mmCIF file of C-alpha atoms in Angstrom:
data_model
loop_
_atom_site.group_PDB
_atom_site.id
_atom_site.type_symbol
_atom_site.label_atom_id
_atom_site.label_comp_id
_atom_site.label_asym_id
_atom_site.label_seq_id
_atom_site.Cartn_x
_atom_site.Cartn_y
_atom_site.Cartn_z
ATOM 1 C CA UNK A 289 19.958 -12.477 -15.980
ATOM 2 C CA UNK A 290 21.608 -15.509 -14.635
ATOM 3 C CA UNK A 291 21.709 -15.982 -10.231
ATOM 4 C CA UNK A 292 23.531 -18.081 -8.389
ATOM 5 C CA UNK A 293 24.894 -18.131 -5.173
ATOM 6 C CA UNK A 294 28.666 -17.885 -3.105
ATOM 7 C CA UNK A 295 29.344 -17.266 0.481
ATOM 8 C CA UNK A 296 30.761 -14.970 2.188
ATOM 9 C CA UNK A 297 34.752 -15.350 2.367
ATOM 10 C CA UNK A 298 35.031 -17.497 -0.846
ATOM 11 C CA UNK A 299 36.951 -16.153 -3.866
ATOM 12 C CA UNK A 300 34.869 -15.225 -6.971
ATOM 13 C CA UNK A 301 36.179 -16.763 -9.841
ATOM 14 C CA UNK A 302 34.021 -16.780 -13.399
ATOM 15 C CA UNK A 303 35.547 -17.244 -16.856
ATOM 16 C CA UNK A 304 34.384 -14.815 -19.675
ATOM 17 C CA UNK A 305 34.558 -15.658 -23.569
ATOM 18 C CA UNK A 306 34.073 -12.905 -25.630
ATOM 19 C CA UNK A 307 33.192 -15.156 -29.534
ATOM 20 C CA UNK A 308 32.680 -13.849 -32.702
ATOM 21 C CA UNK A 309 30.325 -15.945 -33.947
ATOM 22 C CA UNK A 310 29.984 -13.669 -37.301
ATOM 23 C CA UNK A 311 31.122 -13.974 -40.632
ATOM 24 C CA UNK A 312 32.427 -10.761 -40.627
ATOM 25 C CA UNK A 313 35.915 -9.493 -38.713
ATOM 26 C CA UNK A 314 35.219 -7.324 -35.915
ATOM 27 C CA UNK A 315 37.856 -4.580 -34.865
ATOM 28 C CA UNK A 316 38.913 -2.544 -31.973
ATOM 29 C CA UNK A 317 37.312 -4.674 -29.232
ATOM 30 C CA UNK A 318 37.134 -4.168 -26.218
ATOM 31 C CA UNK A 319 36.026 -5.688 -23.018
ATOM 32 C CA UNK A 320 35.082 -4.687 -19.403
ATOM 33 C CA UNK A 321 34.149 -6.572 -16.294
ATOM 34 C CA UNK A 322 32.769 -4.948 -12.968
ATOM 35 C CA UNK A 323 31.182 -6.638 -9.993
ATOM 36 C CA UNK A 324 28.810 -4.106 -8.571
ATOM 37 C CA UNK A 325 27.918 -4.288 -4.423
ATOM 38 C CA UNK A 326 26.240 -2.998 -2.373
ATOM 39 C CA UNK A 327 28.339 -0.312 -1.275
ATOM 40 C CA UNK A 328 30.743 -0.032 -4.505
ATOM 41 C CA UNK A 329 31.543 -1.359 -8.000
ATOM 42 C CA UNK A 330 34.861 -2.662 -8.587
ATOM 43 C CA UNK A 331 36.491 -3.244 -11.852
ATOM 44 C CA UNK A 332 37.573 -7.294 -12.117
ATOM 45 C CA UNK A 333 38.926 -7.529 -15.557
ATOM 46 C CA UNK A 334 42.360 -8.193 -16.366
ATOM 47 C CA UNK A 335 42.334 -7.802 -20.135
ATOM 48 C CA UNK A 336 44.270 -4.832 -21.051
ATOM 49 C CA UNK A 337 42.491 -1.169 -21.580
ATOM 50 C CA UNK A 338 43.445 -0.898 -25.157
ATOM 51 C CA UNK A 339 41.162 -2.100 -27.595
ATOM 52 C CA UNK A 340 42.014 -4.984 -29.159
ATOM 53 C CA UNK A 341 42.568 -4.213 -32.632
ATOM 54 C CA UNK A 342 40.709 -7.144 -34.434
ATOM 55 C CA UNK A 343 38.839 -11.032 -33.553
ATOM 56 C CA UNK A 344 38.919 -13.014 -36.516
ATOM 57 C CA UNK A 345 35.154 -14.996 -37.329
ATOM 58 C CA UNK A 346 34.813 -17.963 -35.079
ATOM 59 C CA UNK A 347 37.760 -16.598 -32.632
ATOM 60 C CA UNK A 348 37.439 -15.810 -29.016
ATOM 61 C CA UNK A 349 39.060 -12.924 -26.276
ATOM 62 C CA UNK A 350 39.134 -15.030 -23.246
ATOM 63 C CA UNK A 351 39.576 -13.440 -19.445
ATOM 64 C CA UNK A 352 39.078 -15.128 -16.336
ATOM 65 C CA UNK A 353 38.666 -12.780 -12.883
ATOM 66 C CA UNK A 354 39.151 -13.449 -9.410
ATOM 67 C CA UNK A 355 37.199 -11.403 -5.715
ATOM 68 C CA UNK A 356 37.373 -12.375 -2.199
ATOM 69 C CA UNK A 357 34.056 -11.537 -1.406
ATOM 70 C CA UNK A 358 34.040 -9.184 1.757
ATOM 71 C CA UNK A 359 30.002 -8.212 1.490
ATOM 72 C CA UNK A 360 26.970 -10.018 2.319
ATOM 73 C CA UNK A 361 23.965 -9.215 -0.098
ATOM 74 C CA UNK A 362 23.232 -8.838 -3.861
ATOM 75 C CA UNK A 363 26.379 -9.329 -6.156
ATOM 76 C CA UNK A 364 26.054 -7.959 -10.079
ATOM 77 C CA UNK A 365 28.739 -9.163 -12.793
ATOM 78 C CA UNK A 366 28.408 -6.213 -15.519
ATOM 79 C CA UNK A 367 30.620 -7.490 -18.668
ATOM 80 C CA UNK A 368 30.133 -4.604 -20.954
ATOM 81 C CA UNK A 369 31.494 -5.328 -24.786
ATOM 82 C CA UNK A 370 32.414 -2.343 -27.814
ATOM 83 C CA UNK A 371 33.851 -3.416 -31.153
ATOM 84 C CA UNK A 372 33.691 -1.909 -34.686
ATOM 85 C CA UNK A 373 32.328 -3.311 -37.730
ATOM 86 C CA UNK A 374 34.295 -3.141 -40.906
ATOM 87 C CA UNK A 375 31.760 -0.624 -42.247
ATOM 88 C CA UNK A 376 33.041 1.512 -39.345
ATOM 89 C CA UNK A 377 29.799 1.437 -37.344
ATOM 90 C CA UNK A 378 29.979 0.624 -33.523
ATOM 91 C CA UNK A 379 28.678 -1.458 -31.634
ATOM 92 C CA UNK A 380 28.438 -2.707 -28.144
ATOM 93 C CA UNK A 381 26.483 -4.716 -25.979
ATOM 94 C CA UNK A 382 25.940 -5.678 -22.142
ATOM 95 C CA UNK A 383 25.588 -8.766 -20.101
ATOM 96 C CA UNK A 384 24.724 -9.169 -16.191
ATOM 97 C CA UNK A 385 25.284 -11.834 -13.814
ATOM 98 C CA UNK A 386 23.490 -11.697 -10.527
ATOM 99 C CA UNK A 387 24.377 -13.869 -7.357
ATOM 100 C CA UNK A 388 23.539 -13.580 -3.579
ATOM 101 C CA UNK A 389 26.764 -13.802 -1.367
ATOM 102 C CA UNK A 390 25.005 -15.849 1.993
ATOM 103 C CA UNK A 391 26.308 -15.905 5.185
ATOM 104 C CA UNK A 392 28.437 -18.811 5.535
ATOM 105 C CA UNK A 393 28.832 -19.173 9.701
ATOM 106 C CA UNK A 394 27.231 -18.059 12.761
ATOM 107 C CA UNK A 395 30.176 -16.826 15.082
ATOM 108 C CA UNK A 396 28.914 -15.902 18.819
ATOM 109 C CA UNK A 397 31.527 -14.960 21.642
ATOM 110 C CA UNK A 398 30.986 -15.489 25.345
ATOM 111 C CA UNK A 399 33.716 -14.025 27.728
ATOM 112 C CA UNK A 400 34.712 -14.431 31.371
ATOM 113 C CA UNK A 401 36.442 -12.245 33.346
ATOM 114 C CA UNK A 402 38.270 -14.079 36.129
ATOM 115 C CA UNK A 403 40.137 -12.787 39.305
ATOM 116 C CA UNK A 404 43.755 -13.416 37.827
ATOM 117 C CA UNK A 405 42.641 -10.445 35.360
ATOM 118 C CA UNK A 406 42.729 -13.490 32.520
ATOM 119 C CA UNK A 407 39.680 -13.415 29.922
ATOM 120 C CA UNK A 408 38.452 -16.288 28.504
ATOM 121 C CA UNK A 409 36.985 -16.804 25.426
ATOM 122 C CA UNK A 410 34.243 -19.130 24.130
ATOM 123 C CA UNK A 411 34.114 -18.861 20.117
ATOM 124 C CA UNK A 412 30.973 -21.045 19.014
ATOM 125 C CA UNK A 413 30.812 -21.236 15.218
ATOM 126 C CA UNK A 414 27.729 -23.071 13.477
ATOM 127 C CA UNK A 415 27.889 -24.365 9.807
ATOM 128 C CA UNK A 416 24.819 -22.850 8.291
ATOM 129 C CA UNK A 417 25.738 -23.292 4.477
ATOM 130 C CA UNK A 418 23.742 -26.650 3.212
ATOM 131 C CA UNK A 419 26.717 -28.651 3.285
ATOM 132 C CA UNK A 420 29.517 -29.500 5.366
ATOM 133 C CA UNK A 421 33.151 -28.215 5.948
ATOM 134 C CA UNK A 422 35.998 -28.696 6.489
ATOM 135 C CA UNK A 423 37.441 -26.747 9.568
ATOM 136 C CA UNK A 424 41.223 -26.125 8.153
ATOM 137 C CA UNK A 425 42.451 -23.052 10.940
ATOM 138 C CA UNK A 426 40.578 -21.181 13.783
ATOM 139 C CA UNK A 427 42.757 -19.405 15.786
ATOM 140 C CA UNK A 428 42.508 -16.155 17.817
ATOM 141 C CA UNK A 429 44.829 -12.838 16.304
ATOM 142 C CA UNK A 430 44.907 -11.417 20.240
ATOM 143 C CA UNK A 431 44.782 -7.484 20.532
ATOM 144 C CA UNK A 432 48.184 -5.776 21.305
ATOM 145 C CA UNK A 433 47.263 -5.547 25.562
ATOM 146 C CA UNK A 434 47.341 -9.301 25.707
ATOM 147 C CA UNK A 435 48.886 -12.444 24.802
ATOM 148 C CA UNK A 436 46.730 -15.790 23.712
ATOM 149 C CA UNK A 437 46.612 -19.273 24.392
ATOM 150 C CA UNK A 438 44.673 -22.000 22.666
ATOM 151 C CA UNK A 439 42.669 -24.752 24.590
ATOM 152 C CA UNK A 440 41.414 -26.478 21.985
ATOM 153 C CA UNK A 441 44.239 -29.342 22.114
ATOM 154 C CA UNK A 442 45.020 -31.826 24.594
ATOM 155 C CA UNK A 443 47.684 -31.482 26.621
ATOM 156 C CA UNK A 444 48.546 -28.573 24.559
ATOM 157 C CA UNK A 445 49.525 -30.591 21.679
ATOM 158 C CA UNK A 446 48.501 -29.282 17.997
ATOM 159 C CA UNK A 447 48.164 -32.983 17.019
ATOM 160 C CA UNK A 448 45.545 -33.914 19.291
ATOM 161 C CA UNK A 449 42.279 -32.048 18.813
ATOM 162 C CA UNK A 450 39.762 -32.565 22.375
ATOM 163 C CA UNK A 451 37.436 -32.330 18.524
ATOM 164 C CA UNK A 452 38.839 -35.680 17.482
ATOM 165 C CA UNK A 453 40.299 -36.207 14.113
ATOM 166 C CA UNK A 454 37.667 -35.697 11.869
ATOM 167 C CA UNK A 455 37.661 -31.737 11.390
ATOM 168 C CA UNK A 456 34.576 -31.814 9.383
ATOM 169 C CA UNK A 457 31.407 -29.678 10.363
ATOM 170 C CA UNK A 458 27.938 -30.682 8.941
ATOM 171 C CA UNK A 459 25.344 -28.317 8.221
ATOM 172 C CA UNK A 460 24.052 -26.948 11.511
ATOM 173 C CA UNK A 461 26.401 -28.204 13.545
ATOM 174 C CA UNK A 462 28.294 -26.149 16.118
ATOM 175 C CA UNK A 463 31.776 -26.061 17.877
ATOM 176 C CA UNK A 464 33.033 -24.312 20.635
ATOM 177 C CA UNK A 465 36.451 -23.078 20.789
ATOM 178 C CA UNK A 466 37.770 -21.818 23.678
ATOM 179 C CA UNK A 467 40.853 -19.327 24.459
ATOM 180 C CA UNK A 468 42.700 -17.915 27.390
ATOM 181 C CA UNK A 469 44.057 -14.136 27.033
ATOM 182 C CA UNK A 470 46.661 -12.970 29.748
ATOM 183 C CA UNK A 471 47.244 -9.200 30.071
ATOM 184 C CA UNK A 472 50.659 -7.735 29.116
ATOM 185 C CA UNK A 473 53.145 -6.947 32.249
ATOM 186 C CA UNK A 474 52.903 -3.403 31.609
ATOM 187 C CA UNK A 475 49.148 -3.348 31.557
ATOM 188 C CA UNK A 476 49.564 -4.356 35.548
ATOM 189 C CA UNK A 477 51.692 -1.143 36.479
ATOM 190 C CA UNK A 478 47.916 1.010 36.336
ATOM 191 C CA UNK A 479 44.909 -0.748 37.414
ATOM 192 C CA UNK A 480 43.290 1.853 35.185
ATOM 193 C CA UNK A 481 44.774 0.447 32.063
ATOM 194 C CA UNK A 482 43.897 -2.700 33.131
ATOM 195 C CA UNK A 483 40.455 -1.848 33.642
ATOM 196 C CA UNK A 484 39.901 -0.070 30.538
ATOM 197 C CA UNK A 485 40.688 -2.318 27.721
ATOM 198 C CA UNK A 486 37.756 -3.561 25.976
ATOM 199 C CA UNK A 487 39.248 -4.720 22.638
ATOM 200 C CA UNK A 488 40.467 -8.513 22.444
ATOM 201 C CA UNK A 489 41.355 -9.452 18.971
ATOM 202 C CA UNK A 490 40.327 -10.996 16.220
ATOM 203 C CA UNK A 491 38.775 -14.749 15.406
ATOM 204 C CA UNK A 492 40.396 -16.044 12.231
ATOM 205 C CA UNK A 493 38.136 -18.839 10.469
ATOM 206 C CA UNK A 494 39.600 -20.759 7.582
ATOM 207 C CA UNK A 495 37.352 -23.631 5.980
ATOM 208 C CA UNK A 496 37.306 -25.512 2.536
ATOM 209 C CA UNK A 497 34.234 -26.879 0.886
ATOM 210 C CA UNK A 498 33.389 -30.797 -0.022
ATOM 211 C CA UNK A 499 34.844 -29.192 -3.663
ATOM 212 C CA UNK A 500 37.893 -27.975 -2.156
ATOM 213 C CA UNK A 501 37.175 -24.440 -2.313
ATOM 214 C CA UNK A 502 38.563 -21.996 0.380
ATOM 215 C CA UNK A 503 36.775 -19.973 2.391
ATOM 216 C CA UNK A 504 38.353 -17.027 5.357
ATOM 217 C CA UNK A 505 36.657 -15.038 7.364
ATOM 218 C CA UNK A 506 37.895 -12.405 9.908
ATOM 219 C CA UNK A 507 35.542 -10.942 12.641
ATOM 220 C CA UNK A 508 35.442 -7.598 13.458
ATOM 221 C CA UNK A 509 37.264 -6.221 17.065
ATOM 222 C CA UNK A 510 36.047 -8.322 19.653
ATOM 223 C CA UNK A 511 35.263 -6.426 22.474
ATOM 224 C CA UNK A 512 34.265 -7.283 25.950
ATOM 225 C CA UNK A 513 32.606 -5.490 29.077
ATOM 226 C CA UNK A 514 35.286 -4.475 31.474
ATOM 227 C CA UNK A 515 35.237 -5.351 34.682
ATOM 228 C CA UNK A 516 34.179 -2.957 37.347
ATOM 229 C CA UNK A 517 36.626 -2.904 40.188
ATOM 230 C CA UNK A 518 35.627 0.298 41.666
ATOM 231 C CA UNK A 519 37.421 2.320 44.530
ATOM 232 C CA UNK A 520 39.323 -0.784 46.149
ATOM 233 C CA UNK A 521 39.925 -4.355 44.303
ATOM 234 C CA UNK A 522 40.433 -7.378 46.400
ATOM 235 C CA UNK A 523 41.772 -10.926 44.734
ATOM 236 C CA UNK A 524 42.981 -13.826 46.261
ATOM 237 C CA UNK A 525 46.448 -14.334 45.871
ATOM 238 C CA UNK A 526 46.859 -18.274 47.619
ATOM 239 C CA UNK A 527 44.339 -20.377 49.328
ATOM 240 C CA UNK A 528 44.642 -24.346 49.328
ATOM 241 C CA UNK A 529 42.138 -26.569 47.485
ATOM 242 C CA UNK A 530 41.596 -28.679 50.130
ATOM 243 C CA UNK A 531 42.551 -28.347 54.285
ATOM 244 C CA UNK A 532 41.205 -30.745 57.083
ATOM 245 C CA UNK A 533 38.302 -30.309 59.592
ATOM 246 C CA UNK A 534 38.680 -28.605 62.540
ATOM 247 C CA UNK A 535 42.179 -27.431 61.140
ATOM 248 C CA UNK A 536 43.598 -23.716 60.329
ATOM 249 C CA UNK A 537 44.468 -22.516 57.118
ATOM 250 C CA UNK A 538 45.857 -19.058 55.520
ATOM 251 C CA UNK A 539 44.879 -17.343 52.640
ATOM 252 C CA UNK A 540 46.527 -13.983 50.902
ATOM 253 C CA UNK A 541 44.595 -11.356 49.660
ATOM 254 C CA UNK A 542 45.886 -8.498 47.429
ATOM 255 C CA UNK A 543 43.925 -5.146 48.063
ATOM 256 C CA UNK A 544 44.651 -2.660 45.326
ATOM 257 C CA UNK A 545 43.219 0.916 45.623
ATOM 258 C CA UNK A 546 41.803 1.619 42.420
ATOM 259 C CA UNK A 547 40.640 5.323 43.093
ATOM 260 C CA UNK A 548 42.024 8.247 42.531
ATOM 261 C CA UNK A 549 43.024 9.336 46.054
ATOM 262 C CA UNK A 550 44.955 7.878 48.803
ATOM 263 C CA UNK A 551 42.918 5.454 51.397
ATOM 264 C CA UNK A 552 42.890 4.704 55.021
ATOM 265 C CA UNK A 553 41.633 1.233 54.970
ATOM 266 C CA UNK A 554 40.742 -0.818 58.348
ATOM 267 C CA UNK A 555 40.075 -4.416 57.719
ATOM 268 C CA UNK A 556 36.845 -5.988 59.523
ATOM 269 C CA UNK A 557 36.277 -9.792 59.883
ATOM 270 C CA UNK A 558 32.733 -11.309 60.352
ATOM 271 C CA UNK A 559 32.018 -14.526 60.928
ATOM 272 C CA UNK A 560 28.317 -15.708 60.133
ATOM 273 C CA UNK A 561 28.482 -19.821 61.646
ATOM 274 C CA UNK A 562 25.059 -20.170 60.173
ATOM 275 C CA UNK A 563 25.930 -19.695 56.898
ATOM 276 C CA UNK A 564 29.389 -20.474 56.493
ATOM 277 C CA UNK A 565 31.731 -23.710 57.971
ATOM 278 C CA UNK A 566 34.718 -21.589 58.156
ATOM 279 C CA UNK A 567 35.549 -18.941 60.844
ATOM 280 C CA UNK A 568 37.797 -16.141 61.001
ATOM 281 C CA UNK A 569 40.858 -16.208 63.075
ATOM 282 C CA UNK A 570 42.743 -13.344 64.120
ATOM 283 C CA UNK A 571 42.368 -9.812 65.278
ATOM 284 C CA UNK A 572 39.192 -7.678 63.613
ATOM 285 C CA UNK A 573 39.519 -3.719 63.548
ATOM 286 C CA UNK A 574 43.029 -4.047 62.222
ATOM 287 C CA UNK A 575 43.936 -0.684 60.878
ATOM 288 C CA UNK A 576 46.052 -1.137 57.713
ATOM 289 C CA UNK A 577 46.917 1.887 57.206
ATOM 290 C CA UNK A 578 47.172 4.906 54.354
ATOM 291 C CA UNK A 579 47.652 2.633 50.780
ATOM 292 C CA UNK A 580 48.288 4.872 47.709
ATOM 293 C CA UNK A 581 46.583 5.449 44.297
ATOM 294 C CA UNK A 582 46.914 2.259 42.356
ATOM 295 C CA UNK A 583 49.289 0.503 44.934
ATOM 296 C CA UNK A 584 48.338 -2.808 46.466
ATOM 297 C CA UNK A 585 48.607 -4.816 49.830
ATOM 298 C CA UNK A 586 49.121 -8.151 50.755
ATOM 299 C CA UNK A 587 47.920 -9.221 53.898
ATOM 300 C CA UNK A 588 47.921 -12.624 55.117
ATOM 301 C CA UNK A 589 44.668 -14.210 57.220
ATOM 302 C CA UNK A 590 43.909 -17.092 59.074
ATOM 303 C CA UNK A 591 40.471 -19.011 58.875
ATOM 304 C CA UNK A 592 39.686 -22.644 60.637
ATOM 305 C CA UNK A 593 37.087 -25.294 59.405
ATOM 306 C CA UNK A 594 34.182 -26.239 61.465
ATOM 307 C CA UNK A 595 32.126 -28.334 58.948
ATOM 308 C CA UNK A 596 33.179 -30.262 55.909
ATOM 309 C CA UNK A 597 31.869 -29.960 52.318
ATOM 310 C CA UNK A 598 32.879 -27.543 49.911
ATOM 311 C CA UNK A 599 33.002 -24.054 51.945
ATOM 312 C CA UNK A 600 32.560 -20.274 50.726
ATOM 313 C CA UNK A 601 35.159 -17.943 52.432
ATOM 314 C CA UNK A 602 32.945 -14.445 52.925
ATOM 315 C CA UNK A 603 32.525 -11.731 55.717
ATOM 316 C CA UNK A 604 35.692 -9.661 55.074
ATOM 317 C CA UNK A 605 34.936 -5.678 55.164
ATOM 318 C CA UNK A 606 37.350 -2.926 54.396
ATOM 319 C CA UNK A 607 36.427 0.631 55.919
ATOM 320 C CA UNK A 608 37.624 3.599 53.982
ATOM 321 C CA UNK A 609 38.439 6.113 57.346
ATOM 322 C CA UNK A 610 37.971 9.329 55.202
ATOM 323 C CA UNK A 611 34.611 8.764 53.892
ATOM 324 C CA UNK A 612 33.573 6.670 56.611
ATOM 325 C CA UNK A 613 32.980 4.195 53.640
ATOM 326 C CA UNK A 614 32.962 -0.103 54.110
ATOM 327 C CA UNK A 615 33.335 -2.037 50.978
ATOM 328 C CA UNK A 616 32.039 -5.787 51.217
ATOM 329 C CA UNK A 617 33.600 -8.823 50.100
ATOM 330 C CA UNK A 618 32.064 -12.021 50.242
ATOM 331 C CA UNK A 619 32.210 -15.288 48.492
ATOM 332 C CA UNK A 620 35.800 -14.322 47.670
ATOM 333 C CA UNK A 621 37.080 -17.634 47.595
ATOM 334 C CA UNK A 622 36.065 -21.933 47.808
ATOM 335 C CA UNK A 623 37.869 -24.582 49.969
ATOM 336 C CA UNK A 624 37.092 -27.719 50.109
ATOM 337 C CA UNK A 625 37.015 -29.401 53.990
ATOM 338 C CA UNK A 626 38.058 -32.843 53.962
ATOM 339 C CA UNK A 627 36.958 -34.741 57.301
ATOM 340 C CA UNK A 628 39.653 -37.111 58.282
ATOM 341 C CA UNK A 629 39.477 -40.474 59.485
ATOM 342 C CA UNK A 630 40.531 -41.128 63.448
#
């Protein structure tokens, strides 16, 4: 029994040659050709059913067969042969092939959920075959909730790779790819929806080998943790980058009651000057009133900048009235406070 070795995503290709290497003319042959998995055995040949009805001495029945290989693990080629003798007897024989299909890549996925609901996507993929590739296609096949965007390219061109122009990947070598995914506009109309979707999509890998062989592989559903909002969800909406010291500034933050009952929300500001160089301005114990199941708020506040340095907003506190309930909020935000010259 003959072994070699593929990987996983290349095509199986092997050419069979059925000779008669007799003196004697051999009749009603045929020949069969299964590849036998792990889980199933599939039937490869593409000679007709029918027997043949004769090979001449020193002829041949040739056949070549073709698999994408879709399973990692032991692979058996079973070409199975019957043909009659012209004294009528039968015979037949068997041959078998045996190759390990390796695992060509290592794909891991990191994901980050940010405040504009946006996930990105961090695809590193290391070359663990013995010899290096060529990278021809990764791209990201997003799930039907979301819409994708490449930022693998500078400037957002296709012709400029932040990889360089050499798309080659030698063994043990690793690239990150990364993608932005931006929910659907319906998906916003339920923070519930939004909340639960877990599937992404799909990473599509497409490589050749030094021999110019091609290789695809698609990765299962990618699926990330969801966020957990709970009862109330607060984002920021607009802040400036940078402001000036000892100046005022405003900020908008969305609150979006993500429970399954109407709220009665009053809004709390604390100020802690050892810990922060911005303080709240404005009136604290605002009521804000009742705010609906999955319906949102802006509200507009007002913060000035005592010390300069790159500053954490923090200290806002939202008391449900019902439940007698305060949700905190800090570190919601980062300015950056610029001291100017006199």
């Amino acid at each position: 029994m003959d072994v070699w070795n593929i990987f996983l995503g290349e095509t199986f290709s092997s050419y069979i040659s059925v000779h008669n290497d007799s003196s004697q003319l051999c009749k009603e042959i045929t020949l069969k050709a299964d590849l036998q998995t792990g889980s199933q055995r599939l039937s490869l040949s593409s000679v007709s059913p029918q027997p043949i009805p004769e090979l001449q001495p020193d002829h041949s029945i040739d056949d070549v067969i073709h698999h994408e290989v879709k399973e990692l693990g032991t692979h058996i080629l079973v070409c199975a042969v019957s043909y009659m003798l012209t004294s009528g007897e039968r015979m037949q024989f068997r041959k078998f092939f045996k190759f390990q299909v390796l695992k060509p890549l290592d794909v891991k996925t990191k994901f980050y959920n940010a405040e504009s609901d946006e996930v990105y996507l961090e695809a590193q993929i290391q070359n663990i075959t013995p010899g290096p590739i060529y990278m021809e296609h990764v791209s990201l096949d997003p799930s039907q909730q979301y819409t994708a965007s490449e930022l693998n390219n500078k400037d957002g061109k296709d012709v400029a790779p932040v990889f360089g122009p050499m798309a080659s990947l030698a063994p043990n070598d690793t690239r990150q790819y990364l993608y932005c995914l931006t929910p659907k506009p319906e998906l916003y109309q339920d923070a519930r929806l939004l909340k639960g979707v877990t599937n992404i999509g799909k990473l599509d890998i497409v490589w050749k080998t030094t021999m110019g062989e091609r290789g695809r592989l698609q990765t299962s559903q990618l699926q990330r943790v969801a966020p957990g909002y709970g009862d109330i969800r607060l984002t920021v909406e607009s802040v400036p980058d940078t402001v000036a010291l000892e100046s005022t500034f405003e900020l908008v933050c969305r609150i979006t009651n993500c429970c399954e009952r109407t709220m009665d929300l009053t809004l709390v500001l604390q100020n802690v000057t050892n810990q922060s160089g911005l303080l709240w301005c404005g009136v604290s114990g605002r009521q804000l009133g009742k705010l609906p199941h999955n319906e949102s708020l802006d509200i507009p506040l007002s913060l000035i900048s005592i010390v300069p340095g790159l500053q954490t907003i923090s200290g806002l506190r939202l008391t449900d009235n019902f439940l007698k309930r305060t949700y905190e909020h800090d570190e919601i935000a980062q300015v950056f406070v610029v001291a100017l010259d006199s």
